[in-house]
Every structure is written in C-alpha cells, then in structure tokens.
Tab-separated table of C-alpha atoms in Angstrom:
chain	number	residue	atom	x	y	z
A	83	MET	CA	92.718	103.338	96.770
A	84	THR	CA	90.027	101.288	95.042
A	85	LEU	CA	86.369	101.873	94.312
A	86	SER	CA	85.473	99.632	97.255
A	87	ASP	CA	87.130	102.247	99.535
A	88	ILE	CA	84.868	105.066	98.279
A	89	THR	CA	81.674	106.053	100.061
A	90	LEU	CA	78.959	107.413	97.795
A	91	PRO	CA	77.864	110.031	97.142
A	92	VAL	CA	80.933	111.944	96.008
A	93	SER	CA	80.941	115.542	94.868
A	94	TYR	CA	81.208	116.430	91.206
A	95	GLU	CA	84.389	118.386	91.971
A	96	TRP	CA	85.984	115.322	93.559
A	97	GLY	CA	84.824	113.182	90.650
A	98	VAL	CA	86.391	115.272	87.890
A	99	ALA	CA	89.669	115.307	89.826
A	100	HIS	CA	89.853	111.485	89.869
A	101	ALA	CA	89.760	108.572	87.459
A	102	LEU	CA	88.510	105.002	87.724
A	103	VAL	CA	91.072	102.659	86.156
A	104	PHE	CA	90.380	98.994	85.421
A	105	GLY	CA	91.303	96.083	83.223
A	106	PRO	CA	89.799	95.062	79.884
A	107	ALA	CA	87.550	92.365	81.403
A	108	LEU	CA	85.819	94.936	83.603
A	109	ALA	CA	85.553	97.357	80.673
A	110	GLN	CA	83.773	94.653	78.691
A	111	ARG	CA	81.494	93.815	81.623
A	112	LEU	CA	80.583	97.483	82.083
A	113	ALA	CA	79.629	97.753	78.408
A	114	GLU	CA	77.535	94.556	78.604
A	115	VAL	CA	75.680	95.622	81.752
A	116	GLN	CA	74.997	99.123	80.492
A	117	GLY	CA	73.749	97.657	77.213
A	118	GLN	CA	71.333	95.346	79.005
A	119	HIS	CA	70.197	97.515	81.913
A	120	GLY	CA	71.255	101.068	81.236
A	121	ASP	CA	69.493	103.985	79.642
A	122	PRO	CA	70.605	104.053	75.975
A	123	ARG	CA	70.692	107.858	76.145
A	124	HIS	CA	73.335	107.771	78.906
A	125	VAL	CA	75.965	105.127	78.221
A	126	PRO	CA	79.331	105.585	79.893
A	127	ALA	CA	82.147	105.010	77.434
A	128	ALA	CA	85.389	103.852	78.992
A	129	ARG	CA	88.511	105.148	77.284
A	130	SER	CA	91.431	102.889	76.520
A	131	LEU	CA	94.820	103.734	77.969
A	132	THR	CA	98.159	103.092	76.323
A	133	ASP	CA	99.077	100.528	79.002
A	134	GLY	CA	96.118	98.255	78.147
A	135	ARG	CA	93.861	99.412	80.969
A	136	TRP	CA	90.664	101.452	80.663
A	137	MET	CA	89.370	104.499	82.475
A	138	LEU	CA	86.332	106.588	83.272
A	139	THR	CA	86.371	109.910	85.037
A	140	ALA	CA	85.108	109.420	88.568
A	141	ASP	CA	82.389	112.051	88.148
A	142	ILE	CA	80.289	109.133	86.862
A	143	LEU	CA	79.940	108.160	90.528
A	144	THR	CA	77.629	111.148	91.008
A	145	GLU	CA	75.118	109.369	88.735
A	146	CYS	CA	75.352	105.839	90.223
A	147	LEU	CA	72.846	106.273	93.037
A	148	PRO	CA	69.077	105.657	92.697
A	149	GLY	CA	67.674	108.218	90.279
A	150	GLY	CA	71.086	108.779	88.660
A	151	LEU	CA	71.625	108.593	84.913
A	152	VAL	CA	73.610	105.321	85.055
A	153	TYR	CA	72.029	103.729	88.118
A	154	GLY	CA	70.257	101.045	86.061
A	155	GLY	CA	73.514	99.543	84.873
A	156	PHE	CA	75.600	100.376	87.927
A	157	SER	CA	73.154	98.601	90.222
A	158	GLN	CA	73.749	95.380	88.245
A	159	LEU	CA	77.530	95.396	88.704
A	160	ASP	CA	79.151	92.970	91.136
A	161	ALA	CA	80.256	95.168	94.065
A	162	GLU	CA	82.713	92.459	95.117
A	163	ARG	CA	84.782	93.411	92.064
A	164	PHE	CA	85.015	97.100	93.015
A	165	ASN	CA	88.375	96.331	94.632
A	166	GLU	CA	89.666	95.752	91.068
A	167	ILE	CA	88.918	99.362	90.118
A	168	GLU	CA	91.720	101.722	91.045
A	169	VAL	CA	90.832	105.320	91.959
A	170	VAL	CA	93.631	107.742	91.130
A	171	PRO	CA	94.080	111.470	90.565
A	172	ILE	CA	93.182	112.291	86.967
A	173	ALA	CA	96.685	113.698	86.388
A	174	GLN	CA	98.098	110.169	86.730
A	175	VAL	CA	96.139	108.844	83.751
A	176	VAL	CA	96.111	111.835	81.409
A	177	ALA	CA	99.575	110.881	80.177
A	178	LEU	CA	98.275	107.367	79.386
A	179	LEU	CA	95.516	108.555	77.030
A	180	PRO	CA	96.301	107.801	73.384
A	181	VAL	CA	97.174	110.839	71.329
A	182	ALA	CA	95.003	111.252	68.255
A	183	PRO	CA	96.947	112.040	65.104
A	184	MET	CA	96.592	115.597	63.855
A	185	PRO	CA	94.680	115.919	60.585
A	186	GLU	CA	96.831	116.902	57.648
C-alpha cells in the first residue's frame, strides 16, 4: 500500500501502528518544504533506516489536514509522488532502525 491509497483523516491509533517509508530524495524534499512552509516549532524529522530508506510514523497524517501542526508543509508536497511512499506496519521497519551504541 502507498500513501496515495490512504484516505485522510486516519486515527491516531492507526497512525502509530504504521510507518511511512520513502527514499532519500523524498526525505530531502520533505525537509526542504517543511523548512520553507512549515511551523518551525513542529518539524517532522524522518529517521534513516539501515537499508538507505527513511521513515516517519504514520501518526503524522493526523496533523496533515487544515489546522494540523504540519499542514503548512504537507500542503506544499506534490501529491502525485505519494505513490512513492510505502505504508507498512511499524513492526516491519523497527528492525531497520539503526541501533545506537551503548555508552561506556
């Protein structure tokens, strides 16, 4: 399933159970758009995955509608590229998160 298959709004519970997974070019574009149009107090930070892709938890979709915390940036994204954003259960990407080294 891709983001273009999702109908907004989604519930918070659904959002925290899913992840949005995308390539580095879209991660860069998201950062650029949020920097130009987003609220600096609410900047989504994509996390890198060990396979070179990036992810956000899908609960961000609860804030992408008018009045939402990230609507300013989200509204500037090219919806035609939403088919490049995979929507998967969070359990599928947890194993791909880099492990931080333990402090000595």
